[in-house]
Amino acid sequence: MTADAHGLGDMVGRSRPRMSRVLAWVVLGLLLFVTLFPFYWALRTAFSSNELLFAGEQQLLPVGPTTINVERVVGLEPIRQGGATFDYLNVLKNSVIMATLITVGQVTFSAFAAYAFARLKFRGREALFTLFLTGLMVPPIFTLIPNFVLVKNLGWLNTYAGLVAPYILMTPFAVFFLRQFFLGINREIEEAAIIDGAGHFRTFWRIVVPMTAAPLFTLGILTYITAWNEYLWPLVVAREESVRVLTVALGVFTTQQPGTSPDWAGLMAATMLAAAPIIVGFALTGRRVVDSIQFSGIK
């Protein structure tokens, strides 16, 4: 093979990785566009005039830019449709309380259970753990009616206790997730603490928890987002305004417009404000969450 042929082969070999990289960036750009454009369109609608939207005005930028929709949502001018109001600050408070209680409860109790399954030796431990994991195969809709009957009999309808009752204790995924980390901790560290007189609880709290801060933080973020987005259970047990959460309030808002044109601008403003706490939280902690997920091996 001549020198020219070698040179041409090298050029082709170098161009293939470059083309693959360009193609990868193009695909990534398309995926980002498809993912982020609905958020932009909701934001654009939130800052548009509702009257101009229904007049047929269509453009990429806000139509008749205005902040009145956001002002109505936050309570400076309550949103009124058919005599009803959208109390954003109240439902925001309820969502924060519900998500926080569920996150603290799940992470705490799941960590205790996972440590017990990973370190404590008792008869039937593996069989009990396997039985516990079968809960992952039970669709949540199957437990909706039994949980509702239990909460009703306890008198917890339209209360914070009823909102968080089915979620505040340990869940199969959370226990399995944390157990894998506890199994990876060097036993010699815990044995040294026990020799020094520390019990299981003190060993867990002073040694195991600091060593597993990353997975605990990751589990907390995932649990908080899941609780924040919960809709069906709060809709069933917390319909009164005093305990109504954001997801339910948005659903109620869309039904309180009989005989009139939907207030899409107001609804999009409320939707964006409902998502804002999660977006801000992820923006502040996103790097740590990604690092924790990479460290944990979640695929």
PDB file of C-alpha atoms in Angstrom:
ATOM      1  CA  MET A   1       0.000   0.000   0.000  1.00  0.00           C
ATOM      2  CA  THR A   2       1.365   3.395  -0.982  1.00  0.00           C
ATOM      3  CA  ALA A   3       1.956   6.369   1.330  1.00  0.00           C
ATOM      4  CA  ASP A   4      -0.996   8.194  -0.246  1.00  0.00           C
ATOM      5  CA  ALA A   5      -3.282   5.275   0.567  1.00  0.00           C
ATOM      6  CA  HIS A   6      -2.038   5.268   4.169  1.00  0.00           C
ATOM      7  CA  GLY A   7      -2.678   9.013   4.453  1.00  0.00           C
ATOM      8  CA  LEU A   8      -6.192   8.664   3.034  1.00  0.00           C
ATOM      9  CA  GLY A   9      -6.950   5.840   5.477  1.00  0.00           C
ATOM     10  CA  ASP A  10      -5.775   7.924   8.417  1.00  0.00           C
ATOM     11  CA  MET A  11      -7.963  10.852   7.326  1.00  0.00           C
ATOM     12  CA  VAL A  12     -11.006   8.591   7.040  1.00  0.00           C
ATOM     13  CA  GLY A  13     -10.247   7.054  10.442  1.00  0.00           C
ATOM     14  CA  ARG A  14     -10.037  10.497  12.066  1.00  0.00           C
ATOM     15  CA  SER A  15     -13.199  11.774  10.364  1.00  0.00           C
ATOM     16  CA  ARG A  16     -15.369   8.915  11.647  1.00  0.00           C
ATOM     17  CA  PRO A  17     -15.019   9.826  15.355  1.00  0.00           C
ATOM     18  CA  ARG A  18     -15.643  13.470  14.477  1.00  0.00           C
ATOM     19  CA  MET A  19     -18.824  12.610  12.560  1.00  0.00           C
ATOM     20  CA  SER A  20     -19.966  10.347  15.389  1.00  0.00           C
ATOM     21  CA  ARG A  21     -19.424  13.158  17.890  1.00  0.00           C
ATOM     22  CA  VAL A  22     -21.315  15.652  15.716  1.00  0.00           C
ATOM     23  CA  LEU A  23     -24.176  13.174  15.304  1.00  0.00           C
ATOM     24  CA  ALA A  24     -24.262  12.587  19.069  1.00  0.00           C
ATOM     25  CA  TRP A  25     -24.475  16.336  19.731  1.00  0.00           C
ATOM     26  CA  VAL A  26     -27.260  16.699  17.169  1.00  0.00           C
ATOM     27  CA  VAL A  27     -29.268  13.888  18.771  1.00  0.00           C
ATOM     28  CA  LEU A  28     -28.632  15.353  22.242  1.00  0.00           C
ATOM     29  CA  GLY A  29     -29.757  18.774  21.038  1.00  0.00           C
ATOM     30  CA  LEU A  30     -32.970  17.327  19.617  1.00  0.00           C
ATOM     31  CA  LEU A  31     -33.696  15.476  22.862  1.00  0.00           C
ATOM     32  CA  LEU A  32     -33.105  18.650  24.885  1.00  0.00           C
ATOM     33  CA  PHE A  33     -35.394  20.602  22.583  1.00  0.00           C
ATOM     34  CA  VAL A  34     -38.192  18.030  22.838  1.00  0.00           C
ATOM     35  CA  THR A  35     -37.800  17.942  26.625  1.00  0.00           C
ATOM     36  CA  LEU A  36     -37.510  21.666  27.324  1.00  0.00           C
ATOM     37  CA  PHE A  37     -39.837  23.179  24.712  1.00  0.00           C
ATOM     38  CA  PRO A  38     -43.048  22.285  26.624  1.00  0.00           C
ATOM     39  CA  PHE A  39     -41.640  24.123  29.670  1.00  0.00           C
ATOM     40  CA  TYR A  40     -40.868  27.151  27.521  1.00  0.00           C
ATOM     41  CA  TRP A  41     -44.344  27.071  25.956  1.00  0.00           C
ATOM     42  CA  ALA A  42     -45.966  26.918  29.393  1.00  0.00           C
ATOM     43  CA  LEU A  43     -43.820  29.857  30.509  1.00  0.00           C
ATOM     44  CA  ARG A  44     -44.688  31.777  27.350  1.00  0.00           C
ATOM     45  CA  THR A  45     -48.407  31.145  27.905  1.00  0.00           C
ATOM     46  CA  ALA A  46     -48.154  32.182  31.564  1.00  0.00           C
ATOM     47  CA  PHE A  47     -46.862  35.601  30.574  1.00  0.00           C
ATOM     48  CA  SER A  48     -49.341  36.076  27.721  1.00  0.00           C
ATOM     49  CA  SER A  49     -52.670  37.879  27.703  1.00  0.00           C
ATOM     50  CA  ASN A  50     -55.524  35.367  27.894  1.00  0.00           C
ATOM     51  CA  GLU A  51     -57.737  37.537  25.693  1.00  0.00           C
ATOM     52  CA  LEU A  52     -55.145  37.771  22.937  1.00  0.00           C
ATOM     53  CA  LEU A  53     -54.501  34.028  23.068  1.00  0.00           C
ATOM     54  CA  PHE A  54     -58.157  33.301  22.363  1.00  0.00           C
ATOM     55  CA  ALA A  55     -58.193  35.961  19.684  1.00  0.00           C
ATOM     56  CA  GLY A  56     -55.882  33.710  17.681  1.00  0.00           C
ATOM     57  CA  GLU A  57     -52.576  35.458  18.273  1.00  0.00           C
ATOM     58  CA  GLN A  58     -49.806  32.875  17.931  1.00  0.00           C
ATOM     59  CA  GLN A  59     -46.059  33.477  18.180  1.00  0.00           C
ATOM     60  CA  LEU A  60     -43.040  32.096  19.962  1.00  0.00           C
ATOM     61  CA  LEU A  61     -42.751  35.084  22.296  1.00  0.00           C
ATOM     62  CA  PRO A  62     -45.461  35.932  24.875  1.00  0.00           C
ATOM     63  CA  VAL A  63     -48.566  37.462  23.318  1.00  0.00           C
ATOM     64  CA  GLY A  64     -49.265  40.803  24.947  1.00  0.00           C
ATOM     65  CA  PRO A  65     -46.618  40.268  27.659  1.00  0.00           C
ATOM     66  CA  THR A  66     -48.041  40.701  31.149  1.00  0.00           C
ATOM     67  CA  THR A  67     -47.375  39.557  34.721  1.00  0.00           C
ATOM     68  CA  ILE A  68     -51.016  39.738  35.794  1.00  0.00           C
ATOM     69  CA  ASN A  69     -51.405  35.951  35.648  1.00  0.00           C
ATOM     70  CA  VAL A  70     -48.552  35.373  38.084  1.00  0.00           C
ATOM     71  CA  GLU A  71     -49.878  38.128  40.349  1.00  0.00           C
ATOM     72  CA  ARG A  72     -53.290  36.460  40.430  1.00  0.00           C
ATOM     73  CA  VAL A  73     -51.791  33.094  41.309  1.00  0.00           C
ATOM     74  CA  VAL A  74     -49.679  34.352  44.211  1.00  0.00           C
ATOM     75  CA  GLY A  75     -52.695  36.125  45.663  1.00  0.00           C
ATOM     76  CA  LEU A  76     -52.131  39.762  44.744  1.00  0.00           C
ATOM     77  CA  GLU A  77     -55.308  39.383  42.720  1.00  0.00           C
ATOM     78  CA  PRO A  78     -56.974  36.001  43.454  1.00  0.00           C
ATOM     79  CA  ILE A  79     -57.873  33.892  40.439  1.00  0.00           C
ATOM     80  CA  ARG A  80     -61.655  33.697  40.278  1.00  0.00           C
ATOM     81  CA  GLN A  81     -63.540  31.316  38.054  1.00  0.00           C
ATOM     82  CA  GLY A  82     -67.196  30.760  38.874  1.00  0.00           C
ATOM     83  CA  GLY A  83     -66.727  32.380  42.290  1.00  0.00           C
ATOM     84  CA  ALA A  84     -63.873  30.074  43.358  1.00  0.00           C
ATOM     85  CA  THR A  85     -60.326  31.110  44.220  1.00  0.00           C
ATOM     86  CA  PHE A  86     -56.912  29.562  43.757  1.00  0.00           C
ATOM     87  CA  ASP A  87     -55.035  30.011  47.041  1.00  0.00           C
ATOM     88  CA  TYR A  88     -51.487  29.368  45.855  1.00  0.00           C
ATOM     89  CA  LEU A  89     -49.673  30.078  49.113  1.00  0.00           C
ATOM     90  CA  ASN A  90     -51.967  27.765  51.085  1.00  0.00           C
ATOM     91  CA  VAL A  91     -51.679  24.810  48.693  1.00  0.00           C
ATOM     92  CA  LEU A  92     -47.929  25.411  48.402  1.00  0.00           C
ATOM     93  CA  LYS A  93     -47.646  25.188  52.190  1.00  0.00           C
ATOM     94  CA  ASN A  94     -49.649  21.948  52.210  1.00  0.00           C
ATOM     95  CA  SER A  95     -47.470  20.404  49.495  1.00  0.00           C
ATOM     96  CA  VAL A  96     -44.282  21.348  51.349  1.00  0.00           C
ATOM     97  CA  ILE A  97     -45.589  19.876  54.616  1.00  0.00           C
ATOM     98  CA  MET A  98     -46.730  16.641  52.960  1.00  0.00           C
ATOM     99  CA  ALA A  99     -43.538  16.106  50.935  1.00  0.00           C
ATOM    100  CA  THR A 100     -41.289  16.954  53.895  1.00  0.00           C
ATOM    101  CA  LEU A 101     -43.069  14.617  56.327  1.00  0.00           C
ATOM    102  CA  ILE A 102     -43.065  11.768  53.813  1.00  0.00           C
ATOM    103  CA  THR A 103     -39.382  12.257  52.964  1.00  0.00           C
ATOM    104  CA  VAL A 104     -38.195  12.436  56.571  1.00  0.00           C
ATOM    105  CA  GLY A 105     -40.306   9.450  57.562  1.00  0.00           C
ATOM    106  CA  GLN A 106     -39.397   7.244  54.620  1.00  0.00           C
ATOM    107  CA  VAL A 107     -35.665   7.925  54.747  1.00  0.00           C
ATOM    108  CA  THR A 108     -35.500   7.452  58.530  1.00  0.00           C
ATOM    109  CA  PHE A 109     -37.550   4.262  58.830  1.00  0.00           C
ATOM    110  CA  SER A 110     -36.147   2.752  55.630  1.00  0.00           C
ATOM    111  CA  ALA A 111     -32.603   3.323  56.882  1.00  0.00           C
ATOM    112  CA  PHE A 112     -33.396   1.536  60.155  1.00  0.00           C
ATOM    113  CA  ALA A 113     -35.020  -1.388  58.334  1.00  0.00           C
ATOM    114  CA  ALA A 114     -32.240  -1.636  55.748  1.00  0.00           C
ATOM    115  CA  TYR A 115     -29.571  -1.695  58.452  1.00  0.00           C
ATOM    116  CA  ALA A 116     -31.455  -4.428  60.288  1.00  0.00           C
ATOM    117  CA  PHE A 117     -31.678  -6.551  57.143  1.00  0.00           C
ATOM    118  CA  ALA A 118     -27.999  -5.923  56.339  1.00  0.00           C
ATOM    119  CA  ARG A 119     -26.373  -6.414  59.757  1.00  0.00           C
ATOM    120  CA  LEU A 120     -28.678  -7.938  62.374  1.00  0.00           C
ATOM    121  CA  LYS A 121     -28.908 -11.716  62.403  1.00  0.00           C
ATOM    122  CA  PHE A 122     -32.274 -13.242  63.198  1.00  0.00           C
ATOM    123  CA  ARG A 123     -34.195 -16.308  62.098  1.00  0.00           C
ATOM    124  CA  GLY A 124     -35.975 -15.916  58.765  1.00  0.00           C
ATOM    125  CA  ARG A 125     -34.197 -12.694  57.846  1.00  0.00           C
ATOM    126  CA  GLU A 126     -33.673 -13.535  54.174  1.00  0.00           C
ATOM    127  CA  ALA A 127     -37.170 -14.959  53.762  1.00  0.00           C
ATOM    128  CA  LEU A 128     -38.677 -11.871  55.390  1.00  0.00           C
ATOM    129  CA  PHE A 129     -36.613  -9.587  53.174  1.00  0.00           C
ATOM    130  CA  THR A 130     -37.714 -11.490  50.054  1.00  0.00           C
ATOM    131  CA  LEU A 131     -41.334 -11.272  51.164  1.00  0.00           C
ATOM    132  CA  PHE A 132     -40.902  -7.568  51.825  1.00  0.00           C
ATOM    133  CA  LEU A 133     -39.508  -7.005  48.327  1.00  0.00           C
ATOM    134  CA  THR A 134     -42.594  -8.573  46.763  1.00  0.00           C
ATOM    135  CA  GLY A 135     -44.295  -5.302  47.660  1.00  0.00           C
ATOM    136  CA  LEU A 136     -42.540  -3.841  44.601  1.00  0.00           C
ATOM    137  CA  MET A 137     -44.784  -5.998  42.419  1.00  0.00           C
ATOM    138  CA  VAL A 138     -48.045  -4.742  43.972  1.00  0.00           C
ATOM    139  CA  PRO A 139     -49.534  -1.837  41.955  1.00  0.00           C
ATOM    140  CA  PRO A 140     -50.363   1.129  44.225  1.00  0.00           C
ATOM    141  CA  ILE A 141     -53.935   1.210  42.903  1.00  0.00           C
ATOM    142  CA  PHE A 142     -54.562  -2.158  44.611  1.00  0.00           C
ATOM    143  CA  THR A 143     -53.904  -0.652  48.041  1.00  0.00           C
ATOM    144  CA  LEU A 144     -55.898   2.544  47.458  1.00  0.00           C
ATOM    145  CA  ILE A 145     -59.250   1.318  48.788  1.00  0.00           C
ATOM    146  CA  PRO A 146     -57.871  -0.582  51.839  1.00  0.00           C
ATOM    147  CA  ASN A 147     -55.772   2.458  52.788  1.00  0.00           C
ATOM    148  CA  PHE A 148     -58.746   4.765  52.339  1.00  0.00           C
ATOM    149  CA  VAL A 149     -60.965   2.593  54.551  1.00  0.00           C
ATOM    150  CA  LEU A 150     -58.265   2.495  57.229  1.00  0.00           C
ATOM    151  CA  VAL A 151     -57.704   6.270  57.138  1.00  0.00           C
ATOM    152  CA  LYS A 152     -61.460   6.878  57.254  1.00  0.00           C
ATOM    153  CA  ASN A 153     -61.921   4.580  60.251  1.00  0.00           C
ATOM    154  CA  LEU A 154     -59.112   6.410  62.044  1.00  0.00           C
ATOM    155  CA  GLY A 155     -60.836   9.732  61.386  1.00  0.00           C
ATOM    156  CA  TRP A 156     -57.907  11.093  59.374  1.00  0.00           C
ATOM    157  CA  LEU A 157     -59.757  12.277  56.272  1.00  0.00           C
ATOM    158  CA  ASN A 158     -58.825  15.854  55.340  1.00  0.00           C
ATOM    159  CA  THR A 159     -55.870  15.876  57.736  1.00  0.00           C
ATOM    160  CA  TYR A 160     -52.087  15.856  57.293  1.00  0.00           C
ATOM    161  CA  ALA A 161     -51.979  12.490  59.050  1.00  0.00           C
ATOM    162  CA  GLY A 162     -54.226  10.993  56.389  1.00  0.00           C
ATOM    163  CA  LEU A 163     -52.132  12.522  53.626  1.00  0.00           C
ATOM    164  CA  VAL A 164     -48.844  10.990  54.733  1.00  0.00           C
ATOM    165  CA  ALA A 165     -50.035   7.784  56.447  1.00  0.00           C
ATOM    166  CA  PRO A 166     -49.507   5.342  53.518  1.00  0.00           C
ATOM    167  CA  TYR A 167     -46.080   6.792  52.658  1.00  0.00           C
ATOM    168  CA  ILE A 168     -44.356   7.823  55.875  1.00  0.00           C
ATOM    169  CA  LEU A 169     -43.060   4.366  56.800  1.00  0.00           C
ATOM    170  CA  MET A 170     -40.485   2.308  54.911  1.00  0.00           C
ATOM    171  CA  THR A 171     -40.990   1.287  51.285  1.00  0.00           C
ATOM    172  CA  PRO A 172     -39.550  -1.811  49.547  1.00  0.00           C
ATOM    173  CA  PHE A 173     -37.469   0.170  47.050  1.00  0.00           C
ATOM    174  CA  ALA A 174     -35.966   2.445  49.702  1.00  0.00           C
ATOM    175  CA  VAL A 175     -35.062  -0.489  51.958  1.00  0.00           C
ATOM    176  CA  PHE A 176     -33.502  -2.437  49.095  1.00  0.00           C
ATOM    177  CA  PHE A 177     -31.630   0.664  47.891  1.00  0.00           C
ATOM    178  CA  LEU A 178     -30.056   1.405  51.286  1.00  0.00           C
ATOM    179  CA  ARG A 179     -29.428  -2.230  52.219  1.00  0.00           C
ATOM    180  CA  GLN A 180     -27.049  -2.589  49.265  1.00  0.00           C
ATOM    181  CA  PHE A 181     -24.907   0.253  50.617  1.00  0.00           C
ATOM    182  CA  PHE A 182     -24.925  -1.040  54.173  1.00  0.00           C
ATOM    183  CA  LEU A 183     -23.739  -4.436  52.927  1.00  0.00           C
ATOM    184  CA  GLY A 184     -20.785  -2.711  51.251  1.00  0.00           C
ATOM    185  CA  ILE A 185     -19.529  -1.080  54.461  1.00  0.00           C
ATOM    186  CA  ASN A 186     -16.463  -2.718  56.006  1.00  0.00           C
ATOM    187  CA  ARG A 187     -17.635  -4.750  58.989  1.00  0.00           C
ATOM    188  CA  GLU A 188     -14.355  -4.153  60.799  1.00  0.00           C
ATOM    189  CA  ILE A 189     -15.289  -0.500  61.346  1.00  0.00           C
ATOM    190  CA  GLU A 190     -18.550  -1.447  63.039  1.00  0.00           C
ATOM    191  CA  GLU A 191     -16.921  -4.256  65.013  1.00  0.00           C
ATOM    192  CA  ALA A 192     -14.327  -1.797  66.345  1.00  0.00           C
ATOM    193  CA  ALA A 193     -17.118   0.503  67.509  1.00  0.00           C
ATOM    194  CA  ILE A 194     -18.922  -2.394  69.212  1.00  0.00           C
ATOM    195  CA  ILE A 195     -15.710  -3.431  70.974  1.00  0.00           C
ATOM    196  CA  ASP A 196     -15.433   0.139  72.273  1.00  0.00           C
ATOM    197  CA  GLY A 197     -18.854  -0.269  73.853  1.00  0.00           C
ATOM    198  CA  ALA A 198     -21.152   1.213  71.218  1.00  0.00           C
ATOM    199  CA  GLY A 199     -24.477  -0.497  70.663  1.00  0.00           C
ATOM    200  CA  HIS A 200     -26.159  -1.121  67.355  1.00  0.00           C
ATOM    201  CA  PHE A 201     -28.073   2.167  67.434  1.00  0.00           C
ATOM    202  CA  ARG A 202     -25.017   4.254  68.284  1.00  0.00           C
ATOM    203  CA  THR A 203     -22.933   2.457  65.670  1.00  0.00           C
ATOM    204  CA  PHE A 204     -25.613   3.067  63.092  1.00  0.00           C
ATOM    205  CA  TRP A 205     -26.060   6.750  63.971  1.00  0.00           C
ATOM    206  CA  ARG A 206     -22.424   7.744  64.518  1.00  0.00           C
ATOM    207  CA  ILE A 207     -20.651   5.599  61.905  1.00  0.00           C
ATOM    208  CA  VAL A 208     -22.985   4.140  59.288  1.00  0.00           C
ATOM    209  CA  VAL A 209     -25.108   7.239  58.613  1.00  0.00           C
ATOM    210  CA  PRO A 210     -22.112   9.572  57.927  1.00  0.00           C
ATOM    211  CA  MET A 211     -20.575   6.958  55.645  1.00  0.00           C
ATOM    212  CA  THR A 212     -23.778   6.637  53.614  1.00  0.00           C
ATOM    213  CA  ALA A 213     -24.677  10.332  53.403  1.00  0.00           C
ATOM    214  CA  ALA A 214     -24.631  10.271  49.575  1.00  0.00           C
ATOM    215  CA  PRO A 215     -27.211   7.486  49.086  1.00  0.00           C
ATOM    216  CA  LEU A 216     -29.359   8.884  51.908  1.00  0.00           C
ATOM    217  CA  PHE A 217     -29.359  12.277  50.217  1.00  0.00           C
ATOM    218  CA  THR A 218     -30.192  10.710  46.846  1.00  0.00           C
ATOM    219  CA  LEU A 219     -33.057   8.723  48.350  1.00  0.00           C
ATOM    220  CA  GLY A 220     -34.339  11.873  50.055  1.00  0.00           C
ATOM    221  CA  ILE A 221     -34.399  13.836  46.789  1.00  0.00           C
ATOM    222  CA  LEU A 222     -36.139  11.034  44.870  1.00  0.00           C
ATOM    223  CA  THR A 223     -38.695  10.586  47.651  1.00  0.00           C
ATOM    224  CA  TYR A 224     -39.394  14.322  47.881  1.00  0.00           C
ATOM    225  CA  ILE A 225     -40.000  14.646  44.132  1.00  0.00           C
ATOM    226  CA  THR A 226     -42.302  11.603  44.141  1.00  0.00           C
ATOM    227  CA  ALA A 227     -44.275  12.950  47.090  1.00  0.00           C
ATOM    228  CA  TRP A 228     -44.505  16.417  45.526  1.00  0.00           C
ATOM    229  CA  ASN A 229     -45.998  14.955  42.327  1.00  0.00           C
ATOM    230  CA  GLU A 230     -48.483  12.677  44.112  1.00  0.00           C
ATOM    231  CA  TYR A 231     -52.031  13.289  42.915  1.00  0.00           C
ATOM    232  CA  LEU A 232     -54.437  10.373  43.325  1.00  0.00           C
ATOM    233  CA  TRP A 233     -54.112   9.816  47.078  1.00  0.00           C
ATOM    234  CA  PRO A 234     -54.379  13.514  48.052  1.00  0.00           C
ATOM    235  CA  LEU A 235     -57.371  13.785  45.715  1.00  0.00           C
ATOM    236  CA  VAL A 236     -59.128  10.976  47.587  1.00  0.00           C
ATOM    237  CA  VAL A 237     -58.395  11.885  51.218  1.00  0.00           C
ATOM    238  CA  ALA A 238     -57.719  15.646  51.235  1.00  0.00           C
ATOM    239  CA  ARG A 239     -60.299  17.513  49.188  1.00  0.00           C
ATOM    240  CA  GLU A 240     -60.892  20.371  51.628  1.00  0.00           C
ATOM    241  CA  GLU A 241     -59.037  23.606  50.922  1.00  0.00           C
ATOM    242  CA  SER A 242     -57.316  23.579  54.316  1.00  0.00           C
ATOM    243  CA  VAL A 243     -55.231  20.515  53.344  1.00  0.00           C
ATOM    244  CA  ARG A 244     -55.430  20.613  49.538  1.00  0.00           C
ATOM    245  CA  VAL A 245     -52.057  20.219  47.799  1.00  0.00           C
ATOM    246  CA  LEU A 246     -50.801  21.822  44.595  1.00  0.00           C
ATOM    247  CA  THR A 247     -51.474  18.926  42.231  1.00  0.00           C
ATOM    248  CA  VAL A 248     -55.074  18.619  43.383  1.00  0.00           C
ATOM    249  CA  ALA A 249     -55.574  22.398  43.342  1.00  0.00           C
ATOM    250  CA  LEU A 250     -54.459  22.535  39.704  1.00  0.00           C
ATOM    251  CA  GLY A 251     -56.938  19.797  38.821  1.00  0.00           C
ATOM    252  CA  VAL A 252     -59.738  21.598  40.645  1.00  0.00           C
ATOM    253  CA  PHE A 253     -58.856  24.852  38.913  1.00  0.00           C
ATOM    254  CA  THR A 254     -59.432  23.348  35.456  1.00  0.00           C
ATOM    255  CA  THR A 255     -62.964  22.247  36.454  1.00  0.00           C
ATOM    256  CA  GLN A 256     -64.040  25.599  37.896  1.00  0.00           C
ATOM    257  CA  GLN A 257     -64.589  27.292  34.550  1.00  0.00           C
ATOM    258  CA  PRO A 258     -68.143  26.352  33.495  1.00  0.00           C
ATOM    259  CA  GLY A 259     -69.551  28.109  30.464  1.00  0.00           C
ATOM    260  CA  THR A 260     -66.452  30.249  29.890  1.00  0.00           C
ATOM    261  CA  SER A 261     -63.215  29.969  27.976  1.00  0.00           C
ATOM    262  CA  PRO A 262     -60.500  28.177  29.963  1.00  0.00           C
ATOM    263  CA  ASP A 263     -58.056  30.481  31.715  1.00  0.00           C
ATOM    264  CA  TRP A 264     -55.018  28.883  30.090  1.00  0.00           C
ATOM    265  CA  ALA A 265     -52.697  31.742  30.954  1.00  0.00           C
ATOM    266  CA  GLY A 266     -53.646  31.560  34.632  1.00  0.00           C
ATOM    267  CA  LEU A 267     -53.411  27.770  34.637  1.00  0.00           C
ATOM    268  CA  MET A 268     -49.931  27.832  33.072  1.00  0.00           C
ATOM    269  CA  ALA A 269     -48.825  30.457  35.588  1.00  0.00           C
ATOM    270  CA  ALA A 270     -50.060  28.250  38.423  1.00  0.00           C
ATOM    271  CA  THR A 271     -48.397  25.188  36.870  1.00  0.00           C
ATOM    272  CA  MET A 272     -45.028  26.900  36.506  1.00  0.00           C
ATOM    273  CA  LEU A 273     -45.178  28.191  40.074  1.00  0.00           C
ATOM    274  CA  ALA A 274     -46.099  24.694  41.255  1.00  0.00           C
ATOM    275  CA  ALA A 275     -43.017  23.283  39.536  1.00  0.00           C
ATOM    276  CA  ALA A 276     -40.750  26.158  40.599  1.00  0.00           C
ATOM    277  CA  PRO A 277     -39.771  24.787  44.062  1.00  0.00           C
ATOM    278  CA  ILE A 278     -38.660  21.467  42.577  1.00  0.00           C
ATOM    279  CA  ILE A 279     -36.800  23.174  39.719  1.00  0.00           C
ATOM    280  CA  VAL A 280     -35.003  25.530  42.095  1.00  0.00           C
ATOM    281  CA  GLY A 281     -34.179  22.711  44.497  1.00  0.00           C
ATOM    282  CA  PHE A 282     -32.741  20.552  41.746  1.00  0.00           C
ATOM    283  CA  ALA A 283     -30.766  23.496  40.359  1.00  0.00           C
ATOM    284  CA  LEU A 284     -29.146  23.983  43.773  1.00  0.00           C
ATOM    285  CA  THR A 285     -28.494  20.302  44.489  1.00  0.00           C
ATOM    286  CA  GLY A 286     -28.432  18.826  40.982  1.00  0.00           C
ATOM    287  CA  ARG A 287     -24.682  18.243  40.861  1.00  0.00           C
ATOM    288  CA  ARG A 288     -24.719  16.407  44.168  1.00  0.00           C
ATOM    289  CA  VAL A 289     -27.715  14.326  43.096  1.00  0.00           C
ATOM    290  CA  VAL A 290     -26.038  13.308  39.834  1.00  0.00           C
ATOM    291  CA  ASP A 291     -22.807  12.426  41.641  1.00  0.00           C
ATOM    292  CA  SER A 292     -24.744  10.408  44.216  1.00  0.00           C
ATOM    293  CA  ILE A 293     -26.662   8.522  41.540  1.00  0.00           C
ATOM    294  CA  GLN A 294     -23.444   7.748  39.659  1.00  0.00           C
ATOM    295  CA  PHE A 295     -21.871   6.593  42.915  1.00  0.00           C
ATOM    296  CA  SER A 296     -24.862   4.441  43.738  1.00  0.00           C
ATOM    297  CA  GLY A 297     -24.882   2.731  40.362  1.00  0.00           C
ATOM    298  CA  ILE A 298     -28.517   3.520  39.511  1.00  0.00           C
ATOM    299  CA  LYS A 299     -29.159   2.903  35.822  1.00  0.00           C
TER     300      LYS A 299
END
